[in-house]
XYZ file of C-alpha atoms in Angstrom:
311
model
C -26.333 -3.905 -5.520
C -23.480 -5.799 -3.879
C -23.117 -3.306 -1.058
C -26.873 -3.309 -0.500
C -26.732 -7.073 -0.068
C -23.973 -7.205 2.479
C -23.680 -3.871 4.268
C -26.152 -4.607 7.059
C -24.052 -7.274 8.778
C -20.846 -7.127 10.760
C -18.183 -7.314 9.512
C -18.859 -5.526 6.258
C -16.912 -6.455 3.126
C -16.817 -4.863 -0.317
C -14.261 -4.528 -3.092
C -13.402 -2.226 -5.940
C -10.705 -2.713 -8.575
C -7.747 -4.437 -6.893
C -8.762 -3.555 -3.315
C -10.965 -5.299 -0.738
C -12.432 -3.148 2.054
C -13.406 -4.468 5.478
C -15.207 -2.522 8.210
C -16.371 -3.838 11.561
C -19.196 -1.310 11.879
C -19.635 1.454 14.442
C -16.407 3.314 15.167
C -14.100 0.287 15.471
C -12.221 1.074 12.265
C -11.459 -0.886 9.157
C -8.765 -1.749 6.653
C -8.162 -2.552 3.008
C -5.966 -5.163 1.362
C -5.141 -6.217 -2.174
C -7.423 -8.792 -3.729
C -4.479 -10.915 -4.862
C -3.351 -11.271 -1.246
C -0.037 -9.433 -1.667
C 1.057 -6.705 0.721
C -0.188 -5.825 4.192
C -3.516 -4.638 5.523
C -3.804 -0.844 5.323
C -5.820 0.679 8.202
C -8.703 3.050 7.427
C -9.696 5.272 10.303
C -13.467 5.376 10.716
C -14.738 8.843 11.733
C -15.562 9.222 15.399
C -19.290 9.673 14.715
C -19.530 6.058 13.596
C -20.453 4.311 10.382
C -23.564 2.407 9.284
C -24.133 0.621 5.951
C -20.898 1.659 4.181
C -20.619 1.407 0.380
C -17.491 1.817 -1.746
C -17.964 3.912 -4.896
C -15.102 5.512 -6.790
C -12.594 7.178 -4.458
C -15.062 7.263 -1.569
C -16.776 5.099 1.039
C -20.350 6.360 1.482
C -22.161 5.695 4.752
C -24.873 6.866 7.146
C -23.650 8.438 10.380
C -24.322 6.021 13.232
C -27.014 8.247 14.782
C -28.805 8.307 11.376
C -28.748 12.102 11.067
C -26.319 12.478 8.145
C -25.223 10.884 4.880
C -21.424 11.142 4.656
C -18.415 9.893 2.757
C -14.765 9.245 3.586
C -12.008 8.888 1.012
C -10.748 5.344 0.565
C -7.394 6.498 1.944
C -9.143 7.909 5.025
C -7.761 11.402 4.417
C -10.975 13.391 3.918
C -14.466 13.182 5.438
C -17.393 15.076 3.906
C -21.004 15.560 4.991
C -23.372 15.327 2.022
C -26.822 15.499 3.647
C -28.012 16.314 7.167
C -31.485 15.962 8.675
C -32.944 17.511 11.797
C -36.257 17.921 13.625
C -36.053 14.384 15.034
C -35.806 12.893 11.545
C -33.623 9.930 10.608
C -32.034 8.617 7.414
C -33.131 4.990 7.399
C -31.214 3.674 4.404
C -29.686 4.526 1.050
C -29.117 2.822 -2.293
C -26.958 3.670 -5.262
C -28.614 3.516 -8.685
C -26.736 4.957 -11.633
C -25.057 8.220 -10.658
C -27.373 8.985 -7.744
C -27.859 7.921 -4.139
C -31.487 7.343 -3.192
C -32.215 7.610 0.518
C -35.252 7.560 2.790
C -36.062 9.869 5.706
C -38.498 8.943 8.471
C -40.142 10.826 11.326
C -43.228 10.783 13.548
C -45.989 13.300 12.845
C -47.925 15.018 15.694
C -50.336 12.050 15.801
C -47.508 9.533 16.278
C -47.804 8.145 12.729
C -44.595 7.224 10.898
C -44.040 9.330 7.768
C -41.544 8.753 4.941
C -39.830 10.949 2.376
C -37.622 9.823 -0.490
C -34.675 11.822 -1.807
C -32.022 11.526 -4.513
C -28.512 12.937 -4.048
C -26.107 13.343 -6.990
C -22.466 13.362 -5.768
C -21.126 14.797 -9.041
C -23.194 17.997 -8.724
C -24.176 18.087 -5.055
C -27.869 18.287 -6.027
C -30.263 16.955 -3.394
C -33.790 16.443 -4.754
C -36.927 15.237 -3.012
C -38.759 12.647 -5.111
C -42.470 13.258 -5.854
C -43.496 9.798 -4.616
C -45.074 8.376 -1.481
C -44.575 5.127 0.362
C -44.186 3.503 3.754
C -40.834 1.716 3.489
C -37.230 2.646 4.162
C -34.460 2.183 1.619
C -32.489 -0.279 3.703
C -33.466 -2.554 0.831
C -32.004 -4.327 -2.179
C -32.676 -2.845 -5.636
C -33.817 -5.430 -8.181
C -34.934 -3.944 -11.474
C -37.487 -1.240 -10.648
C -38.270 -2.836 -7.268
C -36.797 -2.526 -3.788
C -36.680 -5.815 -1.876
C -36.652 -5.785 1.935
C -34.973 -8.981 3.241
C -36.155 -8.320 6.794
C -39.901 -8.572 6.171
C -39.758 -10.244 2.722
C -41.752 -7.550 0.992
C -41.026 -5.797 -2.291
C -41.851 -2.161 -2.969
C -42.224 -0.171 -6.131
C -42.886 3.555 -6.424
C -45.181 2.690 -9.318
C -46.833 -0.564 -8.217
C -46.841 -0.308 -4.411
C -46.076 -3.119 -1.948
C -46.139 -6.890 -2.531
C -45.625 -9.583 0.133
C -43.218 -12.222 -1.195
C -44.294 -14.626 1.555
C -47.884 -14.343 0.355
C -46.858 -14.914 -3.256
C -44.949 -18.042 -2.344
C -47.793 -19.318 -0.169
C -50.186 -18.912 -3.082
C -47.924 -21.122 -5.178
C -46.849 -23.793 -2.683
C -49.452 -23.789 0.080
C -49.810 -22.459 3.592
C -46.566 -24.010 4.906
C -44.435 -22.352 2.237
C -43.860 -19.199 4.231
C -42.824 -20.921 7.448
C -39.169 -21.421 6.558
C -38.435 -17.759 5.768
C -37.377 -17.334 9.383
C -34.846 -20.137 8.916
C -33.480 -18.421 5.811
C -32.537 -15.439 7.958
C -30.276 -17.734 9.998
C -28.517 -19.212 6.962
C -26.064 -16.392 6.447
C -26.866 -13.319 4.417
C -30.040 -13.188 2.359
C -30.540 -13.367 -0.540
C -27.939 -15.461 -2.333
C -27.497 -13.435 -5.471
C -29.110 -11.087 -7.946
C -28.815 -11.721 -11.669
C -30.512 -9.063 -13.764
C -34.132 -8.866 -12.605
C -33.942 -12.183 -10.738
C -33.174 -12.780 -7.064
C -32.199 -16.292 -5.929
C -32.762 -17.470 -2.340
C -30.825 -20.059 -0.274
C -33.863 -22.376 -0.584
C -33.472 -22.558 -4.358
C -36.368 -20.242 -5.154
C -36.197 -17.444 -7.676
C -38.101 -14.171 -7.336
C -38.478 -12.691 -10.812
C -39.013 -8.917 -10.811
C -39.103 -8.429 -14.585
C -42.899 -8.047 -14.795
C -45.382 -5.635 -13.288
C -45.733 -8.000 -10.333
C -43.005 -10.237 -8.820
C -43.199 -13.957 -9.669
C -41.881 -16.738 -7.393
C -40.865 -20.193 -8.627
C -38.646 -23.112 -7.577
C -35.391 -22.799 -9.531
C -33.542 -25.862 -8.178
C -34.966 -29.289 -9.012
C -33.844 -32.912 -8.504
C -36.077 -34.158 -11.296
C -34.216 -36.336 -13.797
C -31.006 -36.420 -11.719
C -29.254 -39.067 -9.639
C -29.670 -36.954 -6.493
C -32.320 -38.315 -4.152
C -35.484 -36.236 -4.017
C -35.760 -34.520 -0.655
C -31.999 -34.107 -0.170
C -31.296 -31.053 1.970
C -29.459 -28.307 0.097
C -28.590 -24.630 0.194
C -27.792 -22.244 -2.653
C -24.573 -20.341 -1.893
C -23.806 -18.029 -4.823
C -24.117 -17.710 -8.589
C -21.584 -17.437 -11.402
C -22.402 -14.218 -13.261
C -20.838 -15.407 -16.515
C -22.894 -18.607 -16.816
C -25.851 -18.093 -14.482
C -25.023 -21.365 -12.676
C -25.918 -21.720 -9.001
C -23.402 -23.148 -6.515
C -25.383 -25.524 -4.269
C -24.289 -27.321 -1.078
C -25.782 -30.817 -0.662
C -26.174 -32.323 2.822
C -26.249 -35.909 4.126
C -29.367 -37.663 5.434
C -29.054 -35.903 8.801
C -29.556 -32.554 7.013
C -26.603 -31.250 9.092
C -23.310 -32.237 7.487
C -22.388 -30.971 3.998
C -21.342 -33.659 1.529
C -20.479 -31.690 -1.589
C -20.968 -28.422 -3.423
C -22.075 -28.675 -7.052
C -23.033 -26.410 -9.913
C -26.681 -26.260 -10.925
C -28.143 -24.675 -14.046
C -31.830 -23.977 -14.608
C -31.291 -24.949 -18.251
C -29.038 -28.034 -18.011
C -29.489 -29.320 -14.443
C -26.737 -30.583 -12.138
C -23.070 -30.188 -13.055
C -19.643 -30.970 -11.661
C -18.430 -30.566 -8.087
C -16.713 -27.397 -6.887
C -13.417 -27.345 -4.922
C -13.738 -28.745 -1.406
C -12.054 -25.590 -0.084
C -15.402 -23.857 -0.616
C -17.387 -26.350 1.469
C -19.631 -24.703 4.035
C -18.395 -24.962 7.626
C -21.048 -22.830 9.313
C -24.563 -21.625 8.620
C -23.194 -18.088 9.027
C -20.557 -18.463 6.305
C -20.858 -15.995 3.435
C -19.836 -16.228 -0.212
C -19.311 -13.334 -2.601
C -18.455 -13.614 -6.291
C -16.148 -11.060 -7.871
C -17.277 -11.133 -11.502
C -13.877 -12.233 -12.817
C -14.000 -15.952 -12.098
C -13.281 -15.884 -8.359
C -15.359 -16.368 -5.246
C -14.558 -14.983 -1.776
C -15.498 -16.818 1.405
C -14.421 -17.182 5.040
C -12.665 -19.834 7.092
C -13.474 -20.699 10.684
C -10.831 -18.250 11.923
C -12.707 -15.428 10.136
C -9.971 -15.066 7.503
C -11.238 -14.189 4.038
C -9.816 -16.099 1.072
C -10.604 -16.448 -2.608
C -10.811 -19.433 -4.928
C -10.916 -19.637 -8.715
C -14.236 -20.977 -9.926
């Protein structure tokens, strides 16, 4: 899921074991470096046909060729490039997702009447089997898998092969009123969306949770000032979540709603907790945070240098 969250921006960052991988997108190349910061950056030559939506898995970086006609992979040492799937007849691969031991991908084309058509396929790298799925839909898999759903952060809809399409904006509007959907456009400008996925739950920068555990997604406000010393109406933004505890890291702003004052832990069960290190304080609305699962969080400085901090 991590790659699905972050592989549509530039630069792209992912990690596996002791290595962090960084690609600038297109054919501009990339590099890897050790997560503990020791050693030098090791260049990885991106194939000349370009790279879109790369994902590190095992000894390979999987990606869609930049003209969307092939699903490929390059070894993490850059030594070997392989073509896994190719499409033709003016078709395009519009996205792929890893689930279990398979890569699910979508193919789109225009029929003779000019109507967009979709197909869904599953490729198994271990066996080379490429299987068309007996399902229909009208969405591409440039999405985020949450449980049995695929969430599209660009139009805020969720799709299920079994239950069809659900508009998250409409769900939230039903709960909070007609103005509830108006700030989704602002969320797009607050760095990458969403903040984090924990099990079947997806948390947004606005402190909402989209719960995909049922037959239909459920939206609710996860962050609350009720019963705390924090003034109701204080501007805030959820940054990331600690997998081990389920706590949200939340930036609190001053009365101008512009300047960050502190970053604090928040738990749906126990409320507001202690402050986090000031080194993590947000400096830009485009800053990203990524947790590693072993008690560290990665973020960027103003000079676009990545660093990590123990939580």
